[in-house]
Structures are given as C-alpha cells and as structure tokens.
Short mmCIF file of C-alpha atoms in Angstrom, two decimals:
data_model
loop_
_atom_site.label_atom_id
_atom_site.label_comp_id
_atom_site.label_asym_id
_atom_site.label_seq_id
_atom_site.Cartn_x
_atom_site.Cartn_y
_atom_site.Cartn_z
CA UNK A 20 29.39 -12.71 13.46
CA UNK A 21 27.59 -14.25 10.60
CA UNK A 22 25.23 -10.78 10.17
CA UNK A 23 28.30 -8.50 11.02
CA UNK A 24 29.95 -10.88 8.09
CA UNK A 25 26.67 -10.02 5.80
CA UNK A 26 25.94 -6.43 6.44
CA UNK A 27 29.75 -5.74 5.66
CA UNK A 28 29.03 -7.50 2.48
CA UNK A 29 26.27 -4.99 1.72
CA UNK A 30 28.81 -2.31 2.57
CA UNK A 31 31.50 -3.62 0.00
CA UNK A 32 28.84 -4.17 -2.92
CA UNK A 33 27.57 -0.53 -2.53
CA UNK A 34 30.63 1.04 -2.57
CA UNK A 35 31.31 -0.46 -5.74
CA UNK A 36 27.83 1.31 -7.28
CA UNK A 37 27.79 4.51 -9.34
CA UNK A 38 27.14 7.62 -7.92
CA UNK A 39 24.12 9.23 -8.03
CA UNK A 40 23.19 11.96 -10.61
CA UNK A 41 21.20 15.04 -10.11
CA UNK A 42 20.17 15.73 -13.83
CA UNK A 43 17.66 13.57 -15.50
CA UNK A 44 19.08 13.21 -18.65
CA UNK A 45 20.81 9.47 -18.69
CA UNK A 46 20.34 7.31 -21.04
CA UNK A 47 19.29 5.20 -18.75
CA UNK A 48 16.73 7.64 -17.19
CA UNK A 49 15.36 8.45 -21.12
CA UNK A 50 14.57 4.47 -21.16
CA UNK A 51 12.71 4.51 -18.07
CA UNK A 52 10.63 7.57 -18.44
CA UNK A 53 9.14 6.08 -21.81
CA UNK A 54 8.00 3.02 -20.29
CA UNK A 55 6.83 4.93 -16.99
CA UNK A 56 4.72 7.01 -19.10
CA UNK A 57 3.27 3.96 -21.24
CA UNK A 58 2.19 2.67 -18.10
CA UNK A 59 0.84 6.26 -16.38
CA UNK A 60 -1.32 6.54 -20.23
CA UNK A 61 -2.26 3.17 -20.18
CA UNK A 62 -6.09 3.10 -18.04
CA UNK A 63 -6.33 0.61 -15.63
CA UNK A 64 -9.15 1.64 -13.57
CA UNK A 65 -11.64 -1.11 -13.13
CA UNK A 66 -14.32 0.27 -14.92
CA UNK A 67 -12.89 0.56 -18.49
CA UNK A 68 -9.13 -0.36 -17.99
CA UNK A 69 -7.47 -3.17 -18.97
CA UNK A 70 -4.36 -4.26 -16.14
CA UNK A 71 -3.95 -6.78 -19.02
CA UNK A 72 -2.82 -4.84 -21.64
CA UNK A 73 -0.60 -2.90 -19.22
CA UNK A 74 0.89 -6.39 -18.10
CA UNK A 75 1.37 -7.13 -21.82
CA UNK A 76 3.31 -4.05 -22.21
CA UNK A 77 5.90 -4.43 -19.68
CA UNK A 78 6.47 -8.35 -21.12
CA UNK A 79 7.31 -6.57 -24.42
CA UNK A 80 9.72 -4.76 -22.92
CA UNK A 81 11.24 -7.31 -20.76
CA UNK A 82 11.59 -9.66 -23.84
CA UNK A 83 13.05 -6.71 -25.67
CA UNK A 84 15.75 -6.89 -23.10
CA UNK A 85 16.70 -10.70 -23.55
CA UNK A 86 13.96 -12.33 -21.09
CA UNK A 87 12.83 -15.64 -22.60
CA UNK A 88 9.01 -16.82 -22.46
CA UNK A 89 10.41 -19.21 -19.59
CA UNK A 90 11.05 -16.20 -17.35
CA UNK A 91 7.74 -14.52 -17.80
CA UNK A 92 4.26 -15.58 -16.70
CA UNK A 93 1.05 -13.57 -17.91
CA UNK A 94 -1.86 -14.63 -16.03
CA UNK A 95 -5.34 -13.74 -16.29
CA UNK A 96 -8.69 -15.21 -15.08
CA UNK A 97 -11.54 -16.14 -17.97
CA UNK A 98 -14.31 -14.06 -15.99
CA UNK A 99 -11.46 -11.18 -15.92
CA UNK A 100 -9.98 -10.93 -18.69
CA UNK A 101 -8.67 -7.16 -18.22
CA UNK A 102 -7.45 -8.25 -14.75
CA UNK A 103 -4.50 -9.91 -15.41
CA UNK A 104 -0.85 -9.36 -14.49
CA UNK A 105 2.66 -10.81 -14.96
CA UNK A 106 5.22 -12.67 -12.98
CA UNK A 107 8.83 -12.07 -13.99
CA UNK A 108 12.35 -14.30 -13.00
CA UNK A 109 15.69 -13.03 -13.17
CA UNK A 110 17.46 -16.37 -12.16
CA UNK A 111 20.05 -15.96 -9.91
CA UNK A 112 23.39 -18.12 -9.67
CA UNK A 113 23.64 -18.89 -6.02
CA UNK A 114 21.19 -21.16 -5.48
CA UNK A 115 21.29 -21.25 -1.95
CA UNK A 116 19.94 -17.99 -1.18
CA UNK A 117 16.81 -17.88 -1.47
CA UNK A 118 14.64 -15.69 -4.14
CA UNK A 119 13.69 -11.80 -3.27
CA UNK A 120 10.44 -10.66 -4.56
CA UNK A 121 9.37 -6.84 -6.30
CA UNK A 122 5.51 -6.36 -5.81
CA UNK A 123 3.63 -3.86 -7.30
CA UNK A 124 0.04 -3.16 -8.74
CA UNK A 125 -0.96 -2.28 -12.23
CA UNK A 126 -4.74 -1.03 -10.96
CA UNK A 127 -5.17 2.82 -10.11
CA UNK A 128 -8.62 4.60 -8.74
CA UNK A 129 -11.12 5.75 -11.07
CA UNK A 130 -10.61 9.25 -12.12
CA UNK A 131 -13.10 11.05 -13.85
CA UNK A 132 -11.75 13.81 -17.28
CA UNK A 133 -14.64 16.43 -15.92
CA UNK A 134 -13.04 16.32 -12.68
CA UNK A 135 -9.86 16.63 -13.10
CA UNK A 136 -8.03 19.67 -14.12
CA UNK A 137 -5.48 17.56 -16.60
CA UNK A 138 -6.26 14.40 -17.98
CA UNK A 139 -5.88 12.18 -15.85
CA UNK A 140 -4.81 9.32 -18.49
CA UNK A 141 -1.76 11.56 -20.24
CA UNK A 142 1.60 12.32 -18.33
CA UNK A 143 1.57 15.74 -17.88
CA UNK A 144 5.20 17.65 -16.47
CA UNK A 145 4.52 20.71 -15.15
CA UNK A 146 5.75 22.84 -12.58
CA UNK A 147 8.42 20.03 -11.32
CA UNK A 148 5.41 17.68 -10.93
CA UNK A 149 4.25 14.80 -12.94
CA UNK A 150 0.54 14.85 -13.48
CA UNK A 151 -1.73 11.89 -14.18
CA UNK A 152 -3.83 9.01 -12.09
CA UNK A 153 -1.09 6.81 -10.73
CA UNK A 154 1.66 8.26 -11.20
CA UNK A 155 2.39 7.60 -7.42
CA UNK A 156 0.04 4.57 -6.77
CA UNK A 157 1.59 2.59 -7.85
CA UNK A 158 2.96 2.63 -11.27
CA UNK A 159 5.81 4.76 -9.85
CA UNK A 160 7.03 1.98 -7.73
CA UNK A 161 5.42 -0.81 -10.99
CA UNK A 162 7.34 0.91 -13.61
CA UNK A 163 10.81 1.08 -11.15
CA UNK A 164 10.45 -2.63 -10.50
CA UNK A 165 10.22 -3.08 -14.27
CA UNK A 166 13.01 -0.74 -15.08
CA UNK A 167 15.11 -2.59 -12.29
CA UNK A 168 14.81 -6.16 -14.59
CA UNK A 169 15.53 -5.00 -17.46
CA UNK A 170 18.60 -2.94 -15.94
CA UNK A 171 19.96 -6.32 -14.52
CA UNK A 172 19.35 -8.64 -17.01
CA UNK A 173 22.78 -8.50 -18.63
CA UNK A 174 24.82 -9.15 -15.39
CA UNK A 175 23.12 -11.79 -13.61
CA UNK A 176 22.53 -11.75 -9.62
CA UNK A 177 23.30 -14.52 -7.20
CA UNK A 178 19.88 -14.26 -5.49
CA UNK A 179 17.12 -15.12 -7.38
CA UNK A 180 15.16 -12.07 -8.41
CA UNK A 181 10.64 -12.39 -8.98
CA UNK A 182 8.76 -9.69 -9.59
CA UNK A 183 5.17 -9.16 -9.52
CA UNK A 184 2.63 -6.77 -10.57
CA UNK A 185 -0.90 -7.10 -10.46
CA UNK A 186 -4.54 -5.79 -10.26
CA UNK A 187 -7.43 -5.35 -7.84
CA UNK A 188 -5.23 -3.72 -5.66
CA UNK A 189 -7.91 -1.08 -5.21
CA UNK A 190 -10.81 -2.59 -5.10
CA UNK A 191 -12.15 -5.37 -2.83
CA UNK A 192 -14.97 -6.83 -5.20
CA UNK A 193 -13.04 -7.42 -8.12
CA UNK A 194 -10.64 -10.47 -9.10
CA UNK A 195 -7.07 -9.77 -6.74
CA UNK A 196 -4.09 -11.24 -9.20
CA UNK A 197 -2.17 -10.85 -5.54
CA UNK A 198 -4.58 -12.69 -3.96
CA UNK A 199 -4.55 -15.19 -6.88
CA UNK A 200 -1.02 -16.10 -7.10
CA UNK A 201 -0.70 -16.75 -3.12
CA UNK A 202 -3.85 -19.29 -3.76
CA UNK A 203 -2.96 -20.87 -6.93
CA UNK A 204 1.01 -19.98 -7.76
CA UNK A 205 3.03 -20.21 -4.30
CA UNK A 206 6.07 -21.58 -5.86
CA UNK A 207 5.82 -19.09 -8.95
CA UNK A 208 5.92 -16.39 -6.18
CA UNK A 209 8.04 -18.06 -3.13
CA UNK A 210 10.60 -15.66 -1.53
CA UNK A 211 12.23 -15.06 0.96
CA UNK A 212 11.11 -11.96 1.82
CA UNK A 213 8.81 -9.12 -0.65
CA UNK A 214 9.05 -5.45 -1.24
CA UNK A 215 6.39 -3.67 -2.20
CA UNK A 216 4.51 -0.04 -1.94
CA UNK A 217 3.50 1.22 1.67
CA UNK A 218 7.10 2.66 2.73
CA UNK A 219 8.23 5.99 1.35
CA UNK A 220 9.53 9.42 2.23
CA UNK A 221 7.50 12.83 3.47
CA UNK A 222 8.27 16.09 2.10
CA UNK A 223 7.55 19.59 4.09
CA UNK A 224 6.27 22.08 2.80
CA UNK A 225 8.95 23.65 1.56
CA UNK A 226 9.79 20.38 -0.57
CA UNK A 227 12.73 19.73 1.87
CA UNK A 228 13.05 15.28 3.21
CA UNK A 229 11.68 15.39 6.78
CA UNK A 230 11.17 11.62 7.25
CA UNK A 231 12.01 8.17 5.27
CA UNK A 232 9.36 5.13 6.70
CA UNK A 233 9.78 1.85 5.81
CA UNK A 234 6.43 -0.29 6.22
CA UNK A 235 6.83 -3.19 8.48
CA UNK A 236 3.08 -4.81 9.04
CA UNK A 237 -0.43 -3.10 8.33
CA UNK A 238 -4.01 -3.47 9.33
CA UNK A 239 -6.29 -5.24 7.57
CA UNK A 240 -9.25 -4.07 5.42
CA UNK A 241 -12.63 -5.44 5.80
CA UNK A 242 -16.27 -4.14 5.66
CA UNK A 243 -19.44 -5.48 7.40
CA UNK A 244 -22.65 -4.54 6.86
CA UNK A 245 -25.16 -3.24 9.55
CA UNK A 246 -29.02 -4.41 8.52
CA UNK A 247 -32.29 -3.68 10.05
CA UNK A 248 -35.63 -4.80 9.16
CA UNK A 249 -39.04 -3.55 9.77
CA UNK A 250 -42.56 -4.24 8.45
CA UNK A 251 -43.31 -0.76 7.30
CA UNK A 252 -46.50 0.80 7.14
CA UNK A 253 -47.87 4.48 6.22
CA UNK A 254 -45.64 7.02 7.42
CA UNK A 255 -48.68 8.77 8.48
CA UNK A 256 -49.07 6.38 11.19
CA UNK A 257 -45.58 6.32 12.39
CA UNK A 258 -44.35 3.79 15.62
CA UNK A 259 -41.22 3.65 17.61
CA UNK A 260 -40.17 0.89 15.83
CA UNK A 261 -38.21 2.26 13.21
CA UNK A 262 -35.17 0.74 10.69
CA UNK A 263 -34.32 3.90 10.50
CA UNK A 264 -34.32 5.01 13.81
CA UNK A 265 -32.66 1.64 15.11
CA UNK A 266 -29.95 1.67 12.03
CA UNK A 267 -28.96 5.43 13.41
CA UNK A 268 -28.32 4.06 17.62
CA UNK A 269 -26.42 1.59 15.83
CA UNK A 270 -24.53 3.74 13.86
CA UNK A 271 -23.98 6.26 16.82
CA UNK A 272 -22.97 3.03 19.15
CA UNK A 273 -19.74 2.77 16.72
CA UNK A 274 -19.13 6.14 16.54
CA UNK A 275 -18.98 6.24 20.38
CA UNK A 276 -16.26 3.14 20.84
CA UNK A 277 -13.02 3.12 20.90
CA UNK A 278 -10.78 0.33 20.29
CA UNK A 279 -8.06 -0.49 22.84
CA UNK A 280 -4.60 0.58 22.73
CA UNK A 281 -1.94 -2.02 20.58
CA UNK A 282 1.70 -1.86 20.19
CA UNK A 283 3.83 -3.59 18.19
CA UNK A 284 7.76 -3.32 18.04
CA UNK A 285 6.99 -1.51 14.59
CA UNK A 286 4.75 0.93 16.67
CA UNK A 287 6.99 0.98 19.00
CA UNK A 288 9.76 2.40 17.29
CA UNK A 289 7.87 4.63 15.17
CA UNK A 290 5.97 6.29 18.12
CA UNK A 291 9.19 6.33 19.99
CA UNK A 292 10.66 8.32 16.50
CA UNK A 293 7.75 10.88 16.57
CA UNK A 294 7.95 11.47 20.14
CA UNK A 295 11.62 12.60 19.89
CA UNK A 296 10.88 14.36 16.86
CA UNK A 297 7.70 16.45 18.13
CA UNK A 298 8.48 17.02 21.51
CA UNK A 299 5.82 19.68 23.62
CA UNK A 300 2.60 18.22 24.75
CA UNK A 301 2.18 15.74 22.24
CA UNK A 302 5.59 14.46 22.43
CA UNK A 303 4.76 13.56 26.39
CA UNK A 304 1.77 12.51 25.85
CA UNK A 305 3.57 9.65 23.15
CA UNK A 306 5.78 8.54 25.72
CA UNK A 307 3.10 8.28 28.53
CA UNK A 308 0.80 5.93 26.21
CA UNK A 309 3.88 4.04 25.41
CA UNK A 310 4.80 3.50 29.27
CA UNK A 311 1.23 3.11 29.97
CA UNK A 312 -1.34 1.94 26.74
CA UNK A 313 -4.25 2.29 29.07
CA UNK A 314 -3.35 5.83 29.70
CA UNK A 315 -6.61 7.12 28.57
CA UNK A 316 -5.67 11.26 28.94
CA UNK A 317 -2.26 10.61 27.37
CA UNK A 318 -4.57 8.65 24.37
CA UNK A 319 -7.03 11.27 24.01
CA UNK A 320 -3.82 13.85 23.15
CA UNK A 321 -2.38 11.63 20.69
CA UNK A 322 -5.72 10.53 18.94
CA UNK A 323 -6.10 14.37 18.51
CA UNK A 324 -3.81 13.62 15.30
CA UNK A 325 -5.91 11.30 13.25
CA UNK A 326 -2.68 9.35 11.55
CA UNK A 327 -1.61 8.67 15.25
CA UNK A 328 -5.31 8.07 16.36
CA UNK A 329 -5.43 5.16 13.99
CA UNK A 330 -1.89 4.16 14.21
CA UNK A 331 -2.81 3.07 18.03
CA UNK A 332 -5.54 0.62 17.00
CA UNK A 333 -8.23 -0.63 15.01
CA UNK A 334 -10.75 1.56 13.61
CA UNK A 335 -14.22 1.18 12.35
CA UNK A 336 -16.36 3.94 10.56
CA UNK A 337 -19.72 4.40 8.61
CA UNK A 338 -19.35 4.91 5.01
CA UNK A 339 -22.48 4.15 3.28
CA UNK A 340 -26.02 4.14 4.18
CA UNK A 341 -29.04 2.92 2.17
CA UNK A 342 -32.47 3.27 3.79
CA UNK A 343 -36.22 3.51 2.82
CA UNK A 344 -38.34 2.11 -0.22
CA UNK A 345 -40.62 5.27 -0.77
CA UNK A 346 -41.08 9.12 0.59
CA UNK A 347 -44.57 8.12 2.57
CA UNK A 348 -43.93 4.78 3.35
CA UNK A 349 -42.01 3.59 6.57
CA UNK A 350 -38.91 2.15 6.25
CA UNK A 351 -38.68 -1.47 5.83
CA UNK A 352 -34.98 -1.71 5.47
CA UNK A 353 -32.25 0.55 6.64
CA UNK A 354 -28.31 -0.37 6.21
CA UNK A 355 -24.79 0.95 6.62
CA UNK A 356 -21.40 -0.37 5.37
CA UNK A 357 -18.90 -0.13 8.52
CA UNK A 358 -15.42 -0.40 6.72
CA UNK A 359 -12.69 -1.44 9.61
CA UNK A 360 -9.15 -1.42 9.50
CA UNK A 361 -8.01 -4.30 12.00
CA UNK A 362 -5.10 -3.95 14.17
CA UNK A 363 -2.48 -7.16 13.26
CA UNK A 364 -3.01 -9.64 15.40
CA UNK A 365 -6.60 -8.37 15.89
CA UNK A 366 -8.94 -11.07 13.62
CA UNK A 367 -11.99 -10.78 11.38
CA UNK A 368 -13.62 -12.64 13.78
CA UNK A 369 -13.33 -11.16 16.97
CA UNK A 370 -13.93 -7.13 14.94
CA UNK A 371 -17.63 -8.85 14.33
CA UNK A 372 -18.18 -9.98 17.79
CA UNK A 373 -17.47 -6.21 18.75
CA UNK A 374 -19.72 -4.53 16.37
CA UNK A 375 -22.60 -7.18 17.03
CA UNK A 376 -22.70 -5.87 20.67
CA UNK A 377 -22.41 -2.52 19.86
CA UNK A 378 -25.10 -2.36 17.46
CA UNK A 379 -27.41 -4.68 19.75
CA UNK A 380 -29.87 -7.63 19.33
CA UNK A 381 -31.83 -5.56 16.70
CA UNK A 382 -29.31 -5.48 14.17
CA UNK A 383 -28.15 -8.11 12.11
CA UNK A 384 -24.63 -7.59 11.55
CA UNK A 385 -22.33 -9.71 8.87
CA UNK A 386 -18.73 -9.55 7.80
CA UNK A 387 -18.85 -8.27 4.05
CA UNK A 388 -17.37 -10.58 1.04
CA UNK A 389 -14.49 -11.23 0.45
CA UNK A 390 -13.14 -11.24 3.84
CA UNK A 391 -9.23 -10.44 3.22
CA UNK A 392 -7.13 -12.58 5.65
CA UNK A 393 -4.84 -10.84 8.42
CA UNK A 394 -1.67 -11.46 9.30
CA UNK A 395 1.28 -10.82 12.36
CA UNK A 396 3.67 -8.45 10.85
CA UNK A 397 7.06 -8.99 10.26
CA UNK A 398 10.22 -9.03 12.28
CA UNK A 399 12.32 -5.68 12.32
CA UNK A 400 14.84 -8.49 10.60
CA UNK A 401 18.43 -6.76 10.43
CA UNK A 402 19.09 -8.55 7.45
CA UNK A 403 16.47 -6.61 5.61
CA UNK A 404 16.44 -2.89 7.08
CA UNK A 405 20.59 -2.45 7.86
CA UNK A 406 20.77 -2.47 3.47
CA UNK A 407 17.73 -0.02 3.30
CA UNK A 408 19.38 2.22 6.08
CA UNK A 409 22.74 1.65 4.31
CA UNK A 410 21.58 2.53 1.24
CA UNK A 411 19.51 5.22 2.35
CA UNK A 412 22.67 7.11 4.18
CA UNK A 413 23.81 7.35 0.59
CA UNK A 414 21.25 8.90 -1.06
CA UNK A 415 19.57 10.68 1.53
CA UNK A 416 21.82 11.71 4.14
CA UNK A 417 20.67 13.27 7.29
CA UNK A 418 17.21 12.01 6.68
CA UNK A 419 16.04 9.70 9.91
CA UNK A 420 14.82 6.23 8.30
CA UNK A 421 12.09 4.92 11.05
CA UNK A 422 10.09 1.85 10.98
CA UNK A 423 5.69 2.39 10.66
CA UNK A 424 2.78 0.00 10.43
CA UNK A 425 0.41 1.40 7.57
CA UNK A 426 -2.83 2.28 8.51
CA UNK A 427 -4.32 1.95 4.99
CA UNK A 428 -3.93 -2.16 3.27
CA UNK A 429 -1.68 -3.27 0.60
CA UNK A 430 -1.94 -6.67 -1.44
CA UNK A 431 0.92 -7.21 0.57
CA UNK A 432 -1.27 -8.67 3.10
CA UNK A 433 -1.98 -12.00 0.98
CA UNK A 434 1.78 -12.47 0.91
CA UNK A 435 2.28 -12.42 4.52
CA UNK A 436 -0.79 -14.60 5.32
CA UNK A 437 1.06 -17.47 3.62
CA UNK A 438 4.48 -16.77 5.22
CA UNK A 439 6.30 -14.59 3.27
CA UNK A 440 7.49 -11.76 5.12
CA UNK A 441 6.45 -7.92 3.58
CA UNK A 442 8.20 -4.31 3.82
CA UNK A 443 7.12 -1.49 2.06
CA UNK A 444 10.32 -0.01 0.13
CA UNK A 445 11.15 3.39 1.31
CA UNK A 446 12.91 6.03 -1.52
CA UNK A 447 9.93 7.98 -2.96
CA UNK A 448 9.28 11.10 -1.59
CA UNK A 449 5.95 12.71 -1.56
CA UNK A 450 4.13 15.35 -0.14
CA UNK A 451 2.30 15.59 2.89
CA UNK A 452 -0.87 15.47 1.47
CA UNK A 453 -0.54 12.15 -0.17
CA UNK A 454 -0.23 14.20 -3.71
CA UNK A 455 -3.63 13.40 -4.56
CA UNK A 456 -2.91 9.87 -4.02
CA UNK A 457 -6.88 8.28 -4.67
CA UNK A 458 -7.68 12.02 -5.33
CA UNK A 459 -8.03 14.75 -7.46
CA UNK A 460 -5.12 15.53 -9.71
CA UNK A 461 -2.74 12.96 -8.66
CA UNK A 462 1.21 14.15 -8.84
CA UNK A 463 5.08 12.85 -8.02
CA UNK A 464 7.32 15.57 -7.60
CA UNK A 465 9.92 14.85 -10.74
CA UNK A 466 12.84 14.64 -8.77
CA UNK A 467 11.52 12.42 -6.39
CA UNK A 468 11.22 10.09 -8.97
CA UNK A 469 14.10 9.74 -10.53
CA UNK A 470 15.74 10.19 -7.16
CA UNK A 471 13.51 6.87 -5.53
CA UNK A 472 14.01 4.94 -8.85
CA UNK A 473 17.79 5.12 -8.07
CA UNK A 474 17.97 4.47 -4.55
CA UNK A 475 15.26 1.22 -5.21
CA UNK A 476 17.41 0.00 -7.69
CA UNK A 477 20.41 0.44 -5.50
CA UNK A 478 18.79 -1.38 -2.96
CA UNK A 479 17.96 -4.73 -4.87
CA UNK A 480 21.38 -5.00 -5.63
CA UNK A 481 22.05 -4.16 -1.88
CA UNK A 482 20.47 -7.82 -1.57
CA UNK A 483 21.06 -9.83 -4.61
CA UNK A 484 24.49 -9.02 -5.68
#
C-alpha cells in the first residue's frame, strides 16, 4: 500500500510537468547549450587539462543562480591540483526523506588535434551531430546535472538534492575525486540512492529508439601484471628457458579460460529482454543458458556476441606486453598487463588466485595498484525504476525500458562499496557504435540531447518533488 501510495505520487507530480518540446530554441535550452559547450571546450584530459577549472566554471554558474558558498564545495588535492571537482546542495524541505545524489565526471580521454578530423576541444554542430571529446562521456550527462540545479533553485524540493562531478574517471593511476569523497567526505556525499552515467538509450541505424537500459550493478576494473624473469645470456646461445617463451604459455593459458557462467536478477531480466527481442537461434540459446548456466553449447552461441559474451561473466585479456633489454641479448624480463573486468560478487582476490594457476609456478603474478574495490549491485528497488519507467512512457513511448549490468566501470563503483546504492540514468540516446565514445571523433546526436536533458530533469523531480 505504502509503494502503491508513492508511485501514485510520482504519477500526480508528473502530470503536473510541462510538455515536452521538439524545437531547441527555449530559453531555457539557449542557457544550457552555453554552459554545455563551456564545458565540451574546456580540456580535461589528464595530460594537459585542468577538471579544476571546469569545476570552477560550473560554481560560477551555480552562484550566478542564487547558490551560496555554503551549498558548494570545490575540492582539490595539493599533488593534483587540476584534479579537482565540486559538490553541490540544493536543500530540500522535508527532512525526512533522505538526500538523492547526481554523479557525473568532469575527465574525458585524451584526444589527439592530428587525429581527429574536428577539433576535438571546440563544439562543432554538424550534420545533426555535436562534435567534440566528451560530448557524450560524460559532460552530456555533467552539464544536465548542472543545468538541473540551477533550473530548481528557485522552487525548492522536499528531498534533499547533492550533486557531484569529478575527475579520474578515466584513468586508474591518477587522483579519483569519486574515490576521494567516499574516503574522506561520506556525509558531504550521503544519499539515499545515486544516479549517474552507465544507463542510456540505443539508436538503429536508421536513428530510430530500439532500446532504453538503465544500469543496475557493473563489473569491476582491475589490472594485474604477469612477470617473468630470466638470467639472460647471448642470444646466440639460446636455452629453453626463455621469459619470453614462458610470458607467451602464460599469456595463451588466459586466452584459453573461460570464466563460469553468473546471473544476477539484473542479468536476468536483461537476458530474458534480449531473448524475447532476438528470437532465432540466439534467442534459444539465451533461454537455455538461463535455465541451465552450465549449458556450455547454449554459452558458446551467446558468447558469439561479444557484449553478451562478457555480460555472462568475468573477463580477463592481454593488453600490454614489454619484453627484452637488447636485439642479441636473451631476455631477462618479459611482462604483460592482464586488465579484468570482475563479475559482482566475484573479488579481487579470488580473479588473482585464478590467473596465478593459469599462468603457473613460473610466473609471478600481482594485482596492479590501485586495486578499485567491488561491490553487490543493487536491488531492482521499485521505488527507483517505476519513476524512470513512468517518466520514460512520457517521453519515449513504445520504447521497452530493461534493466543491464555494465560491462565497462563507472566511479559509481566507490559509491556502492560504501552503501549507497547506484543506477545509471537512462534518457540519452546514442548510436550503436558508442559514437566514438573513447574514440575518434566523438558525437551526440543533437536531438538526443536536448531530448535526454529533458526527460533527466523530469526524472529528478519524479523523486524530489
């Protein structure tokens, strides 16, 4: 009764929202696009960005919209000074519900002028595409969580509302501001529950919605490093013993293993989703594996699809490989960086007890700093995907909503590893090639944008008003 209670709540409060324009000529939209593109032209790749500045920025804006110093934290570390980020507080008045969080990074990839055909640093519109390095990840989502404050401000919420946005998103040997504040600020950034990047909409090739995910979990990143070790000698004289040679078997041994099976309820229902949807070989094959997870012919159909194939478990691959001192000389060293993506509920731990006995006695193998913490996903709580369904029936009608577990990693993950529950927002739509997401010639399809920015900003309301 109480949820029925709630979710007709929801109901009432979006039926009281304004409808959804087409054209992208609002005032409201003119405000956003400006500080969207500040953000797209401002660099924040690690190399000769500055997050900091960026995070500056958006606390200009925010101010400029009635936010006091109180409500907004800048924080940086003294060895990072370009790093930092900002926390931001719309107060809300019922104090018994408890605070909703926006997460988003401020980091993008490195992306080289030579390479690109646009720069990648100026917001370029063409062809019903913005162009420019993260104009998808993530400032799209960054610079809608912004937007979304300073939309609010002047008629205040009754939950609480935080937002976050950080850097070292996409790295793993830089300082993490997510990773930070979970350490160091866990009352700045307490919540009930976060939404952050991950979720999202698929466009086919035609441009047409085909399928609105929300993220509920993902696997964790971490790299270990494979090292062998040899005395050397004249390569003249060569022996069996070999770094080389012993660093390859190694190799080969990973290549060669597959990880069991794991479902979740998030898998579950997402599997379940693409089974109906696909139907034909593949489709039976789903519904075997999820009948049976040990159903090793049904497994070796689905793996054929590599999203699916790593959807079922945790993966490990080589990526790097550093070997040899000179041209004549045998090798003395020989290693490989194995990046993994663990399964939830797989561990750190128990990835490097599976990768010493593949690679054998002659390998030392060690778990890579810093070792990112994992974490059970969340529950498929009601409370939190009935508003995005909800809210999604209005904007995108006809357009199946299913639950996924990301394959790639999110700073979400430090969130969830001290309690606080994660989804990745759906709303933005891209295409099925990621856009160049991490790529060349990263792009949003324009409507997509504006189109996500209202349907996440319809959505926070969904829960705080």
């Amino acid at each position: 009764m109480r949820l029925a209670k709630w979710l007709g709540g929801v109901a009432a409060t979006l039926a009281m929202l304004p409808g959804i324009a087409a054209a992208q000529d609002r005032p409201d939209q003119k405000a956003f696009f400006d500080l969207y593109k500040q953000l797209v032209e401002t660099n924040t790749a690690l190399s000769v960005g500055s997050c900091t500045q960026a995070a500056s920025q958006i606390a200009d804006r925010l101010k400029t919209a009635g936010y006091s110093d109180a409500d907004i934290t800048l924080f940086s570390v003294p060895d990072h000074p370009k790093d930092g980020g900002i926390v931001a507080v719309l107060p809300g008045t019922d104090k018994k519900l408890k605070p909703m969080l926006l997460l988003g990074h401020l980091d993008v990839v490195e992306a080289k002028r030579e390479d690109w055909t646009r720069d990648p640093f100026k917001l370029i519109d063409e062809g019903g595409y913005y162009y420019g390095r993260g104009t998808v990840d993530d400032k799209a989502m960054s610079a809608v969580w912004a937007d979304t404050l300073i939309r609010l401000k002047k008629t205040p919420p009754k939950r609480t509302i935080k937002m976050a946005l950080t850097c070292g998103e996409e790295t793993t040997f830089a300082f993490n501001g997510a990773e930070w504040l979970a350490k160091n600020k866990p009352d700045l950034i307490a919540a009930e529950f976060v939404l952050n990047e991950g979720g999202g909409g698929r466009l086919d090739d035609q441009g047409q919605r085909q399928l609105l995910a929300v993220q509920v979990g993902e696997k964790a990143a971490q790299n270990y490093t494979f090292l062998a070790t040899n005395p050397g000698g004249h390569s003249s004289q060569p022996t069996p013993e070999n770094a080389i040679y012993e660093l390859a078997d190694a190799v080969k041994a990973v290549q060669g293993y597959e990880f069991p099976v794991i479902l979740t309820d998030t898998t579950r229902a997402f599997l379940t989703a693409t089974a109906q949807r696909v139907g034909g070989q593949l489709g039976d094959a789903i519904t075997r594996l999820l009948a049976d997870p040990t159903d090793t012919a049904a497994d070796a159909i689905v793996s054929r699809d590599k999203a699916l194939h790593s959807t079922l478990r945790t993966t490990c691959v080589a990526t790097l490989l550093q070997a040899g001192h000179a041209e004549n000389a045998l090798p003395q060293r020989a290693t490989a960086n194995i990046n993994c993506r663990i399964f939830p509920g797989e561990t750190v731990e128990g990835t490097l007890a599976k990768l010493k006995a593949l690679a054998g006695p002659k390998i030392t193998v060690t778990a890579n700093q810093p070792v990112r913490p994992t974490a059970i996903p969340p529950k498929l709580d009601p409370k939190i995907i009935g508003p995005m369904k909800t809210v999604a029936a209005k904007h995108f009608p006809g357009v199946a909503m299913v639950p996924m577990m990301s394959t790639g990693a999110t700073d979400g993950i430090f969130f969830q590893a001290i309690g606080i529950p994660v989804y990745g927002a759906p709303g933005i739509f891209i295409e099925k090639d990621m856009s160049g997401i991490h790529g060349l010639n990263e792009r949003i399809p324009i409507k997509s944008l504006y189109d996500g920015r209202d349907y996440l900003y319809d959505l926070v309301r969904a829960y705080a008003y």
